[in-house]
Amino acid sequence: MTTFSETFANTADFKTVLTDKTGEAFVREGFDATWGKVNVSDRPDLADFQCNGALAVAKQAKANPREVATKITAHLTGDTAIKSLEIAGPGFLNFVLSDSALSDRANALSADERLGAPVVETKRKVIIDYGGPNVAKPMHVGHLRTAVIGESLKRIMRFMGDEVIGDAHFGDWGYQMGLLITAVSDEQPDLPYFDETFDGEYPVHSPVLLSDLERLYPFASNKGKENAEYRDRARKATRELQDGRKGYRALWQHFVDVSKTSLKEDYRILGVEFDLWNGESDADPFVAPMIEELKAKGLLETDQGAEIIRVAREDDKAEIPPLLVVSSEGSAMYGTTDLATIKQRREEECPDLILYAVDQRQSNHFTQVFRAAYLAGYASEGQLEHIANGTVNGTDGKPFKTREGGVLKLGDLLAQANSAASVRLHEAGLGKGLSDEDFNKTTWQIAVSAIKFAELSNHRLTNYVFDLDRFMVFEGKTGPYLMYQAVRMKSILRKAVEQGVSAGEIIVTEAAERELVLLLDGFEAALKETYLKRAPNILADHVYRLAQTFSKFYAACPVLIADTDAQKSSRLALVKLTLAQLEKGLDLMGLTAPEVM
Ligand code: ARG
């Protein structure tokens, strides 16, 4: 495995172009090019872009900042892309771009099949471990975050050129399985799975339904906490399962199949697709050789009958406890499977990077596992990253619960969102001309957009309040708003076809057109930052602002009833480009807009 620095090719946005030009001007004045860094202006009423380098360099060179700024501007006059370049305040450079530069950029973006998106300079092989569903545990609102964030990161990194594998890392191993086996054996002791002398074929049909597992798991889990004897039985069953006891393996396979079917249905509705459904159990064959290897490397230490790896470092601020590799009962633990999975991934996929989109409450766990992996040589520093997320709260500010105080299953939550979407559409007088089938498809698209966009518009570490009513409105920073704006654009394009108007060269003249093109140009920077920070909320923000700016543009600049044919074609081309970028952005968030509404 090798590590790469994360840089991008295909960069052509205004920020990059102006930074290059300004950097060159600084060089001609004997300064370092890095002072020429240009950013989007924080005063869009005054300028499109700004550079603060003259101020900083003057301070260092003990020169007058306005004088430095004046010399820099002198090198940039005569550039037709720049309409005006002014020195503001103590020495800021304020750039306003010319209409022709904006027109050229818009036409270039229209011609670019990537719509201005950069690609990574060096393609990497990335595994994203996300979703993390478990046998017998129905998903709830907490599982949304890892699924939605992981799916989006997968799509973004893939679009930017990496080879990305999404792995569900199914929780199908460990003590929970022992608990379930124990619970089933108490309820249905006569099943052949528990008879060690049985050597026939085990039944094809599962002796338990999903509802049984959902009932048995919390029951057994509580009983294991209260009752030491029960806990010991469950631990013994866990070890025997892991050691390959035939009946247990066969029963366990039913647990896995029954759970997977239901989990896959939830993910399907959510538009979350994994390339791999590897389970924790799939790492099992790697565990024994790994333990031998860790022993040989002198990394394992016996501690009160358990085998551990010490991972604390001198400069740790908080204590990082050792990683428990083999419990005193001889079982592989959660950390053991994670470590073995890294070894497995290295042997099977040889990734350059593994991202774990998992709740931040597991951050100590990942610190332990990653350090152990580095010590063992299964990965090098920097190749393993925990992409942590915060919690989803209810409107009362506490972790989300149903009104009755219980946990709302994800499947039920999705169904609720779907009926809310249908109510909203009726209220808004939308969807009238749709067939029942299309109406149903649309309500799902709206419902999923509401939930996913609410998730993605927050930074992943932010705790947010799950408030379906707020997520579901057509006005505001919501998924349905994005859907609605996309549908408006699609309707303009359809009408244009009817009226025989076709898209042509983009000629920017109006303020609202300028604003829209500047935003379209910002796709590149938004994607770069999203990628580097593993933060899809940056992309979500871009997509939202694009929809908003389009709406402003459309109010100010009529398209099909514009004054001249050239204007109609130009604005139609802008709508087409905006829709294409919007839909790309939606797709990268795992969303699809309806055709009509
Ligand atoms: N199944 C785990 C849970 O529910 C999450 C798995 C996350 N991925 C991992 N490689 N540990 O907590």
Coordinates of C-alpha atoms and ligand atoms in Angstrom, one line a residue:
M1 CA 0.0 0.0 0.0
T2 CA 1.2 3.5 -0.8
T3 CA -0.1 6.9 0.3
F4 CA -0.7 9.7 -2.1
S5 CA -1.0 13.4 -1.6
E6 CA -4.4 14.5 -2.6
T7 CA -4.2 16.9 -5.5
F8 CA -6.4 17.4 -8.5
A9 CA -6.1 17.7 -12.2
N10 CA -8.5 19.4 -14.7
T11 CA -8.6 22.5 -12.6
A12 CA -9.9 25.5 -14.5
D13 CA -12.1 27.6 -12.2
F14 CA -11.7 31.3 -11.8
K15 CA -10.0 30.8 -8.4
T16 CA -7.2 28.7 -9.9
V17 CA -6.8 30.9 -13.0
L18 CA -6.7 34.2 -11.0
T19 CA -4.4 32.6 -8.4
D20 CA -2.0 31.6 -11.1
K21 CA -2.0 35.1 -12.7
T22 CA -1.7 36.9 -9.4
G23 CA 1.0 34.6 -8.1
E24 CA 3.0 35.4 -11.2
A25 CA 2.6 39.1 -10.5
F26 CA 4.0 38.6 -7.0
V27 CA 6.9 36.7 -8.5
R28 CA 7.7 39.5 -10.8
E29 CA 7.9 41.8 -7.7
G30 CA 10.3 39.4 -6.2
F31 CA 7.9 37.7 -3.8
D32 CA 6.8 34.1 -3.5
A33 CA 3.9 33.0 -5.8
T34 CA 2.0 31.7 -2.8
W35 CA 1.0 35.2 -1.8
G36 CA -1.1 35.4 -4.9
K37 CA -3.8 33.1 -3.5
V38 CA -7.2 34.3 -4.7
N39 CA -10.5 33.5 -3.0
V40 CA -14.2 34.1 -3.6
S41 CA -14.9 37.6 -2.3
D42 CA -16.6 37.8 1.0
R43 CA -18.2 41.0 -0.2
P44 CA -20.0 39.9 -3.4
D45 CA -21.6 43.3 -3.7
L46 CA -18.1 44.8 -4.3
A47 CA -16.1 42.1 -6.0
D48 CA -16.2 38.6 -7.4
F49 CA -12.8 37.5 -6.0
Q50 CA -10.2 38.9 -3.7
C51 CA -6.6 38.5 -2.8
N52 CA -5.2 39.5 0.6
G53 CA -1.6 38.6 -0.1
A54 CA -0.2 42.2 -0.6
L55 CA -1.1 42.9 3.0
A56 CA 0.6 39.9 4.4
V57 CA 3.7 40.2 2.3
A58 CA 4.1 43.9 3.0
K59 CA 4.1 43.2 6.7
Q60 CA 6.8 40.6 6.3
A61 CA 8.9 42.8 3.9
K62 CA 8.2 45.9 6.1
A63 CA 6.8 47.7 3.0
N64 CA 3.7 49.8 2.5
P65 CA 0.9 47.4 1.6
R66 CA -0.9 49.7 -0.7
E67 CA 2.3 50.3 -2.6
V68 CA 2.8 46.6 -3.0
A69 CA -0.8 46.2 -4.1
T70 CA -0.4 48.9 -6.7
K71 CA 2.7 47.2 -8.1
I72 CA 0.8 43.9 -8.3
T73 CA -2.2 45.5 -10.0
A74 CA 0.1 47.0 -12.6
H75 CA 1.1 43.6 -13.9
L76 CA -2.6 42.6 -14.2
T77 CA -3.9 45.5 -16.2
G78 CA -4.8 44.8 -19.7
D79 CA -6.1 41.4 -18.9
T80 CA -9.4 41.1 -20.7
A81 CA -10.8 38.6 -18.2
I82 CA -10.7 41.3 -15.5
K83 CA -13.2 44.1 -15.8
S84 CA -11.9 45.9 -12.8
L85 CA -9.2 45.4 -10.2
E86 CA -9.3 47.7 -7.2
I87 CA -7.3 48.1 -4.1
A88 CA -9.6 48.3 -1.2
G89 CA -8.9 49.3 2.4
P90 CA -5.3 48.8 3.5
G91 CA -4.3 46.7 0.5
F92 CA -6.9 44.1 -0.5
L93 CA -7.1 43.3 -4.2
N94 CA -10.7 43.2 -5.4
F95 CA -11.4 41.5 -8.7
V96 CA -14.5 41.9 -10.9
L97 CA -14.6 39.7 -13.9
S98 CA -15.6 40.8 -17.3
D99 CA -18.8 39.5 -18.9
S100 CA -16.8 37.9 -21.6
A101 CA -14.7 35.9 -19.1
L102 CA -18.0 34.7 -17.5
S103 CA -19.5 33.8 -20.9
D104 CA -16.3 31.9 -21.9
R105 CA -16.4 30.0 -18.7
A106 CA -20.1 29.2 -19.0
N107 CA -19.6 27.9 -22.5
A108 CA -16.6 25.8 -21.5
L109 CA -18.6 24.3 -18.6
S110 CA -21.4 23.5 -21.0
A111 CA -19.0 21.7 -23.3
D112 CA -17.4 19.8 -20.4
E113 CA -19.0 16.4 -19.8
R114 CA -17.7 16.7 -16.2
L115 CA -19.5 20.0 -15.8
G116 CA -16.4 21.6 -14.2
A117 CA -15.6 18.7 -11.8
P118 CA -11.9 18.1 -11.1
V119 CA -10.4 14.6 -11.0
V120 CA -7.8 13.3 -8.6
E121 CA -4.3 13.5 -9.9
T122 CA -3.4 10.0 -8.7
K123 CA -6.2 7.5 -8.7
R124 CA -6.5 5.5 -5.5
K125 CA -8.2 2.3 -4.4
V126 CA -10.5 3.1 -1.6
I127 CA -12.7 0.9 0.6
I128 CA -15.5 2.7 2.4
D129 CA -16.8 0.7 5.3
Y130 CA -20.3 2.1 6.1
G131 CA -23.8 1.2 7.0
G132 CA -22.6 -1.4 9.6
P133 CA -25.9 -3.1 9.9
N134 CA -26.3 -6.0 12.3
V135 CA -28.0 -9.4 12.4
A136 CA -31.4 -9.3 14.3
K137 CA -31.2 -5.6 14.9
P138 CA -33.6 -3.6 12.8
M139 CA -32.1 -0.3 11.6
H140 CA -33.3 3.0 13.2
V141 CA -32.6 6.6 12.7
G142 CA -29.1 6.3 14.0
H143 CA -28.2 4.0 11.1
L144 CA -29.2 6.7 8.6
R145 CA -26.1 8.8 9.2
T146 CA -23.4 6.3 8.3
A147 CA -25.4 4.9 5.4
V148 CA -26.2 8.3 3.8
I149 CA -22.7 9.8 4.4
G150 CA -20.9 6.7 3.3
E151 CA -22.9 6.3 0.2
S152 CA -22.4 9.9 -0.7
L153 CA -18.6 9.8 -0.1
K154 CA -18.5 6.6 -2.2
R155 CA -20.1 8.3 -5.1
I156 CA -18.1 11.5 -4.8
M157 CA -14.7 9.8 -4.6
R158 CA -15.6 7.5 -7.5
F159 CA -16.8 10.4 -9.6
M160 CA -13.5 12.1 -8.9
G161 CA -11.5 9.2 -10.3
D162 CA -10.8 6.9 -7.4
E163 CA -11.6 3.2 -7.5
V164 CA -14.1 2.8 -4.6
I165 CA -15.5 -0.2 -3.0
G166 CA -18.4 0.2 -0.6
D167 CA -18.6 -2.6 2.0
A168 CA -21.5 -3.0 4.5
H169 CA -19.3 -4.8 7.0
F170 CA -22.3 -6.8 8.2
G171 CA -22.3 -7.4 12.0
D172 CA -22.9 -11.1 11.9
W173 CA -20.4 -12.5 14.4
G174 CA -19.5 -12.3 18.1
Y175 CA -21.4 -12.5 21.3
Q176 CA -24.7 -11.3 19.9
M177 CA -24.9 -14.5 17.8
G178 CA -24.3 -16.6 20.9
L179 CA -27.1 -14.8 22.6
L180 CA -29.5 -15.5 19.7
I181 CA -28.5 -19.2 19.6
T182 CA -29.1 -19.5 23.3
A183 CA -32.5 -17.8 23.1
V184 CA -33.6 -20.0 20.2
S185 CA -32.4 -23.1 21.9
D186 CA -34.5 -22.3 25.0
E187 CA -37.6 -21.6 22.9
Q188 CA -37.3 -24.5 20.4
P189 CA -35.0 -27.0 22.1
D190 CA -36.1 -29.8 19.8
L191 CA -34.6 -28.3 16.6
P192 CA -31.9 -30.4 15.0
Y193 CA -29.4 -27.5 15.2
F194 CA -28.9 -28.2 18.9
D195 CA -28.5 -32.0 18.6
E196 CA -24.8 -32.7 18.3
T197 CA -25.4 -36.2 17.1
F198 CA -27.6 -35.0 14.2
D199 CA -26.0 -35.8 10.8
G200 CA -28.8 -35.2 8.4
E201 CA -29.7 -32.2 6.3
Y202 CA -30.7 -29.1 8.2
P203 CA -34.1 -27.6 7.3
V204 CA -34.1 -25.2 4.3
H205 CA -36.6 -22.9 6.0
S206 CA -35.7 -20.7 8.8
P207 CA -37.1 -21.6 12.2
V208 CA -37.3 -17.9 13.1
L209 CA -38.8 -14.9 11.3
L210 CA -37.3 -11.4 11.5
S211 CA -39.9 -10.6 14.1
D212 CA -38.7 -13.5 16.2
L213 CA -35.1 -12.2 16.0
E214 CA -36.2 -8.7 16.9
R215 CA -38.0 -10.0 19.9
L216 CA -35.4 -12.5 21.0
Y217 CA -32.3 -10.3 20.7
P218 CA -33.3 -7.6 23.3
F219 CA -34.6 -10.3 25.5
A220 CA -31.4 -12.3 25.4
S221 CA -29.2 -9.3 25.6
N222 CA -30.9 -8.1 28.9
K223 CA -30.9 -11.6 30.3
G224 CA -27.2 -11.9 29.6
K225 CA -26.6 -8.7 31.5
E226 CA -28.6 -9.9 34.6
N227 CA -27.9 -13.5 34.7
A228 CA -24.3 -14.8 34.8
E229 CA -25.2 -18.4 34.0
Y230 CA -27.1 -17.3 30.8
R231 CA -24.2 -15.1 29.8
D232 CA -21.8 -18.0 30.1
R233 CA -24.0 -20.2 28.0
A234 CA -24.1 -17.4 25.3
R235 CA -20.4 -17.0 25.4
K236 CA -19.9 -20.7 25.1
A237 CA -22.3 -20.8 22.1
T238 CA -20.4 -17.9 20.6
R239 CA -17.1 -19.8 20.8
E240 CA -18.6 -23.0 19.5
L241 CA -20.1 -21.1 16.6
Q242 CA -16.8 -19.5 15.8
D243 CA -15.1 -22.9 16.2
G244 CA -17.4 -24.2 13.5
R245 CA -20.0 -26.3 15.3
K246 CA -22.2 -27.5 12.4
G247 CA -25.7 -27.0 13.8
Y248 CA -24.9 -23.6 15.1
R249 CA -23.4 -22.5 11.8
A250 CA -26.6 -23.7 10.0
L251 CA -28.9 -21.9 12.4
W252 CA -26.7 -18.8 12.3
Q253 CA -27.0 -18.8 8.4
H254 CA -30.7 -18.5 8.8
F255 CA -30.3 -15.5 11.1
V256 CA -28.0 -13.9 8.6
D257 CA -30.3 -14.5 5.6
V258 CA -33.5 -13.4 7.4
S259 CA -31.8 -10.2 8.6
K260 CA -30.1 -9.4 5.3
T261 CA -33.3 -9.6 3.3
S262 CA -35.0 -7.0 5.4
L263 CA -31.9 -4.7 5.7
K264 CA -31.5 -4.7 1.9
E265 CA -35.1 -3.6 1.5
D266 CA -34.5 -0.5 3.7
Y267 CA -31.3 0.3 1.8
R268 CA -33.0 -0.1 -1.5
I269 CA -35.6 2.5 -0.6
L270 CA -32.9 4.8 0.6
G271 CA -30.8 4.4 -2.6
V272 CA -27.8 2.9 -0.7
E273 CA -26.0 0.2 -2.6
F274 CA -23.0 -1.8 -1.4
D275 CA -20.5 -3.5 -3.6
L276 CA -19.7 -5.9 -0.9
W277 CA -21.7 -7.4 1.9
N278 CA -18.8 -8.9 3.7
G279 CA -19.6 -9.9 7.2
E280 CA -17.5 -9.8 10.3
S281 CA -17.7 -13.5 9.9
D282 CA -15.8 -13.4 6.6
A283 CA -12.8 -12.1 8.5
D284 CA -12.9 -15.2 10.7
P285 CA -10.5 -17.3 8.6
F286 CA -7.9 -14.6 9.0
V287 CA -8.2 -14.5 12.8
A288 CA -6.1 -17.6 13.7
P289 CA -3.2 -16.8 11.4
M290 CA -3.3 -13.2 12.5
I291 CA -3.0 -14.2 16.1
E292 CA 0.0 -16.4 15.3
E293 CA 1.6 -13.5 13.4
L294 CA 1.0 -11.0 16.2
K295 CA 2.5 -13.5 18.6
A296 CA 5.6 -13.9 16.4
K297 CA 6.0 -10.2 16.1
G298 CA 5.9 -9.9 19.9
L299 CA 2.9 -7.7 19.9
L300 CA 0.6 -9.9 22.0
E301 CA 0.7 -9.7 25.7
T302 CA -1.2 -12.0 28.2
D303 CA -3.2 -9.9 30.6
Q304 CA -5.5 -11.6 33.2
G305 CA -6.0 -14.6 30.8
A306 CA -6.8 -12.4 27.8
E307 CA -4.5 -11.5 24.9
I308 CA -4.0 -7.8 24.3
I309 CA -2.0 -5.3 22.2
R310 CA -0.8 -2.2 23.9
V311 CA -1.4 0.8 21.7
A312 CA -1.0 3.8 24.1
R313 CA 1.5 6.5 22.9
E314 CA 3.5 8.8 25.1
D315 CA 1.8 12.0 23.8
D316 CA -1.8 10.7 24.3
K317 CA -3.9 13.2 26.1
A318 CA -6.5 10.7 27.2
E319 CA -5.7 7.1 28.1
I320 CA -6.0 4.7 25.1
P321 CA -6.6 1.2 26.6
P322 CA -5.0 -1.8 24.9
L323 CA -6.8 -3.6 22.1
L324 CA -8.4 -6.8 23.3
V325 CA -7.6 -9.5 20.8
V326 CA -8.6 -12.7 22.5
S327 CA -10.9 -12.6 25.5
S328 CA -10.3 -14.7 28.6
E329 CA -12.9 -17.1 27.3
G330 CA -10.9 -17.5 24.1
S331 CA -13.3 -15.5 21.8
A332 CA -12.4 -13.1 19.1
M333 CA -13.8 -9.6 19.9
Y334 CA -15.2 -6.7 17.8
G335 CA -11.6 -5.3 17.6
T336 CA -10.2 -8.6 16.6
T337 CA -12.5 -8.9 13.6
D338 CA -11.8 -5.3 12.6
L339 CA -8.1 -5.9 12.7
A340 CA -8.4 -9.2 10.9
T341 CA -10.6 -7.4 8.3
I342 CA -7.8 -5.0 7.6
K343 CA -5.5 -7.9 7.0
Q344 CA -8.2 -9.5 4.8
R345 CA -8.7 -6.3 2.8
R346 CA -5.1 -5.9 2.3
E347 CA -4.8 -9.5 0.9
E348 CA -7.9 -9.4 -1.2
E349 CA -8.2 -5.8 -2.4
C350 CA -4.9 -4.1 -1.5
P351 CA -6.5 -0.7 -0.9
D352 CA -4.6 2.6 -0.6
L353 CA -7.1 3.9 1.9
I354 CA -9.9 2.6 4.1
L355 CA -12.5 5.0 5.4
Y356 CA -14.8 4.0 8.2
A357 CA -18.1 6.0 8.2
V358 CA -19.1 5.1 11.8
D359 CA -20.6 6.9 14.8
Q360 CA -18.1 9.0 16.7
R361 CA -18.8 7.1 19.9
Q362 CA -16.6 4.4 18.4
S363 CA -13.7 6.6 18.0
N364 CA -11.6 5.0 20.7
H365 CA -12.3 1.6 19.2
F366 CA -10.9 2.8 15.9
T367 CA -7.9 4.5 17.5
Q368 CA -7.0 1.1 19.1
V369 CA -7.6 -0.9 15.9
F370 CA -5.7 1.5 13.6
R371 CA -2.7 1.7 15.9
A372 CA -2.7 -2.1 16.2
A373 CA -2.8 -2.4 12.4
Y374 CA 0.1 0.1 12.0
L375 CA 2.1 -1.9 14.6
A376 CA 1.4 -5.1 12.9
G377 CA 2.3 -3.7 9.5
Y378 CA -1.2 -4.2 8.0
A379 CA -1.4 -0.6 6.9
S380 CA 0.8 2.4 7.1
E381 CA 0.0 5.6 9.1
G382 CA -2.7 7.6 7.3
Q383 CA -4.2 4.8 5.4
L384 CA -7.0 4.2 7.9
E385 CA -9.5 7.0 8.7
H386 CA -12.5 7.1 10.9
I387 CA -15.1 9.3 9.3
A388 CA -17.1 10.0 12.4
N389 CA -20.7 11.2 12.7
G390 CA -22.7 12.7 15.5
T391 CA -26.1 11.7 16.8
V392 CA -29.7 12.4 15.5
N393 CA -31.8 14.0 18.2
G394 CA -35.5 14.3 18.6
T395 CA -37.2 17.7 18.8
D396 CA -36.7 17.5 22.5
G397 CA -32.9 17.6 22.0
K398 CA -32.4 14.1 23.2
P399 CA -31.6 11.1 21.1
F400 CA -34.5 10.4 18.7
K401 CA -37.3 8.3 20.1
T402 CA -40.9 7.7 19.1
R403 CA -43.6 9.5 21.1
E404 CA -44.1 6.3 23.1
G405 CA -40.4 6.5 24.0
G406 CA -39.4 3.5 21.8
V407 CA -37.0 3.2 18.9
L408 CA -38.6 3.9 15.5
K409 CA -37.5 1.4 13.0
L410 CA -36.0 2.8 9.8
G411 CA -38.5 1.0 7.6
D412 CA -41.4 2.6 9.5
L413 CA -39.7 6.0 9.5
L414 CA -39.4 5.8 5.7
A415 CA -43.0 4.9 5.3
Q416 CA -44.0 7.8 7.5
A417 CA -41.9 10.1 5.4
N418 CA -43.5 8.8 2.2
S419 CA -47.0 9.5 3.5
A420 CA -45.9 13.0 4.6
A421 CA -44.6 13.6 1.1
S422 CA -47.9 12.6 -0.4
V423 CA -49.8 15.0 2.0
R424 CA -47.4 17.8 1.1
L425 CA -47.8 17.3 -2.6
H426 CA -51.6 17.4 -2.3
E427 CA -51.4 20.6 -0.2
A428 CA -49.1 22.3 -2.8
G429 CA -51.5 21.2 -5.5
L430 CA -48.7 19.3 -7.2
G431 CA -48.6 15.9 -8.9
K432 CA -52.2 16.2 -10.2
G433 CA -51.5 15.0 -13.6
L434 CA -49.6 11.9 -12.5
S435 CA -50.7 8.3 -12.7
D436 CA -50.9 6.5 -9.4
E437 CA -47.7 4.8 -10.2
D438 CA -45.8 7.9 -11.0
F439 CA -47.3 9.7 -8.0
N440 CA -46.0 6.9 -5.8
K441 CA -42.6 7.1 -7.3
T442 CA -42.5 10.8 -6.8
T443 CA -43.5 10.7 -3.2
W444 CA -40.7 8.3 -2.5
Q445 CA -38.2 10.6 -4.3
I446 CA -39.4 13.5 -2.2
A447 CA -39.4 11.5 1.0
V448 CA -35.9 10.2 0.5
S449 CA -34.7 13.6 -0.6
A450 CA -36.1 15.1 2.6
I451 CA -34.3 12.6 4.8
K452 CA -31.0 12.4 3.0
F453 CA -30.6 16.1 2.4
A454 CA -31.4 16.9 6.0
E455 CA -28.6 14.5 6.9
L456 CA -26.1 15.8 4.3
S457 CA -26.7 19.5 4.8
N458 CA -25.3 19.2 8.3
H459 CA -21.7 18.6 8.9
R460 CA -21.3 14.9 9.7
L461 CA -20.1 15.7 13.3
T462 CA -23.0 18.0 14.1
N463 CA -25.8 16.5 16.1
Y464 CA -29.0 17.5 14.4
V465 CA -32.7 17.4 15.2
F466 CA -34.8 14.9 13.3
D467 CA -37.9 16.9 12.4
L468 CA -39.7 15.5 9.4
D469 CA -42.1 18.4 9.2
R470 CA -39.3 20.8 8.7
F471 CA -37.4 18.5 6.3
M472 CA -40.5 18.1 4.1
V473 CA -41.3 21.7 3.1
F474 CA -40.8 22.9 -0.4
E475 CA -39.4 26.3 0.6
G476 CA -36.1 26.4 2.6
K477 CA -32.9 24.4 2.7
T478 CA -34.6 21.1 2.1
G479 CA -34.5 18.1 -0.3
P480 CA -38.0 18.8 -1.6
Y481 CA -36.9 22.3 -2.5
L482 CA -34.1 20.9 -4.6
M483 CA -36.5 18.5 -6.3
Y484 CA -38.9 21.3 -7.0
Q485 CA -36.3 23.5 -8.6
A486 CA -35.0 20.6 -10.7
V487 CA -38.5 19.9 -11.9
R488 CA -38.9 23.6 -12.8
M489 CA -35.8 23.5 -15.0
K490 CA -36.9 20.3 -16.6
S491 CA -40.2 21.9 -17.5
I492 CA -38.5 24.8 -19.1
L493 CA -36.4 22.4 -21.2
R494 CA -39.6 20.6 -22.3
K495 CA -41.4 23.8 -23.2
A496 CA -38.3 24.9 -25.2
V497 CA -38.6 21.8 -27.3
E498 CA -42.3 22.4 -28.0
Q499 CA -41.5 26.0 -29.0
G500 CA -38.5 25.0 -31.1
V501 CA -36.0 27.0 -29.1
S502 CA -32.6 25.3 -28.8
A503 CA -29.7 26.0 -26.6
G504 CA -26.9 28.1 -28.1
E505 CA -23.9 30.2 -27.1
I506 CA -24.1 31.7 -23.6
I507 CA -23.7 35.4 -23.6
V508 CA -23.7 36.8 -20.0
T509 CA -25.0 40.3 -19.5
E510 CA -27.3 40.5 -16.6
A511 CA -26.4 40.5 -12.9
A512 CA -28.4 37.4 -12.2
E513 CA -26.7 35.6 -15.0
R514 CA -23.3 36.6 -13.7
E515 CA -24.2 35.3 -10.3
L516 CA -25.4 32.0 -11.7
V517 CA -22.2 31.5 -13.7
L518 CA -20.0 32.3 -10.7
L519 CA -21.8 29.7 -8.8
L520 CA -21.5 27.1 -11.6
D521 CA -17.8 27.8 -11.6
G522 CA -17.7 27.1 -7.8
F523 CA -18.6 23.4 -8.4
E524 CA -14.9 22.6 -8.7
A525 CA -13.9 24.2 -5.4
A526 CA -16.9 22.7 -3.6
L527 CA -15.9 19.2 -4.8
K528 CA -12.3 19.6 -3.9
E529 CA -13.1 20.7 -0.4
T530 CA -15.8 18.0 0.0
Y531 CA -13.2 15.4 -1.0
L532 CA -10.4 16.6 1.1
K533 CA -12.5 17.1 4.2
R534 CA -14.7 14.0 3.6
A535 CA -17.5 16.4 4.2
P536 CA -20.5 16.0 1.8
N537 CA -22.2 19.0 3.5
I538 CA -20.0 21.2 1.4
L539 CA -21.3 19.7 -1.8
A540 CA -24.9 19.9 -0.3
D541 CA -24.4 23.5 0.3
H542 CA -23.2 24.1 -3.2
V543 CA -26.2 22.3 -4.7
Y544 CA -28.6 24.2 -2.5
R545 CA -27.1 27.6 -3.5
L546 CA -27.2 26.6 -7.1
A547 CA -31.0 25.9 -6.9
Q548 CA -31.5 29.1 -5.0
T549 CA -29.5 31.2 -7.5
F550 CA -31.3 29.6 -10.4
S551 CA -34.6 30.6 -8.9
K552 CA -33.3 34.2 -8.6
F553 CA -32.1 34.1 -12.2
Y554 CA -35.3 32.8 -13.5
A555 CA -37.3 35.5 -11.7
A556 CA -35.0 38.2 -13.2
C557 CA -34.3 36.7 -16.6
P558 CA -37.2 35.3 -18.6
V559 CA -36.0 32.4 -20.8
L560 CA -38.5 31.5 -23.4
I561 CA -40.0 34.9 -23.6
A562 CA -36.7 36.8 -23.7
D563 CA -36.4 39.7 -26.1
T564 CA -34.2 38.1 -28.8
D565 CA -33.6 34.6 -30.2
A566 CA -30.0 34.8 -29.2
Q567 CA -31.0 35.7 -25.6
K568 CA -33.5 32.8 -25.5
S569 CA -30.8 30.3 -26.7
S570 CA -28.2 31.7 -24.3
R571 CA -30.5 31.5 -21.3
L572 CA -31.8 28.1 -22.3
A573 CA -28.2 26.9 -22.4
L574 CA -27.7 28.3 -18.9
V575 CA -30.7 26.4 -17.6
K576 CA -29.5 23.2 -19.3
L577 CA -26.1 23.6 -17.7
T578 CA -27.5 24.4 -14.3
L579 CA -29.8 21.4 -14.4
A580 CA -27.0 19.1 -15.4
Q581 CA -24.8 20.3 -12.6
L582 CA -27.7 20.2 -10.1
E583 CA -28.6 16.6 -11.1
K584 CA -25.0 15.6 -10.9
G585 CA -24.8 17.1 -7.4
L586 CA -28.0 15.3 -6.4
D587 CA -26.7 12.0 -7.8
L588 CA -23.5 12.5 -5.7
M589 CA -25.8 12.8 -2.7
G590 CA -27.7 9.6 -3.8
L591 CA -30.8 11.5 -4.9
T592 CA -32.8 11.6 -8.1
A593 CA -35.3 14.3 -9.1
P594 CA -38.7 13.5 -10.6
E595 CA -39.4 14.5 -14.2
V596 CA -42.6 16.3 -13.4
M597 CA -44.4 17.2 -10.3
Ligands
ARG1 N1 -22.0 -3.1 13.3 C1 -21.3 -2.1 14.0 C2 -22.3 -1.4 15.0 O1 -23.5 -1.6 14.9 C3 -20.8 -1.0 13.1 C4 -19.7 -1.5 12.2 C5 -18.8 -0.4 11.8 N2 -17.7 -0.9 11.0 C6 -16.6 -1.5 11.5 N3 -15.6 -1.9 10.7 N4 -16.4 -1.7 12.8 O2 -21.8 -0.8 15.9

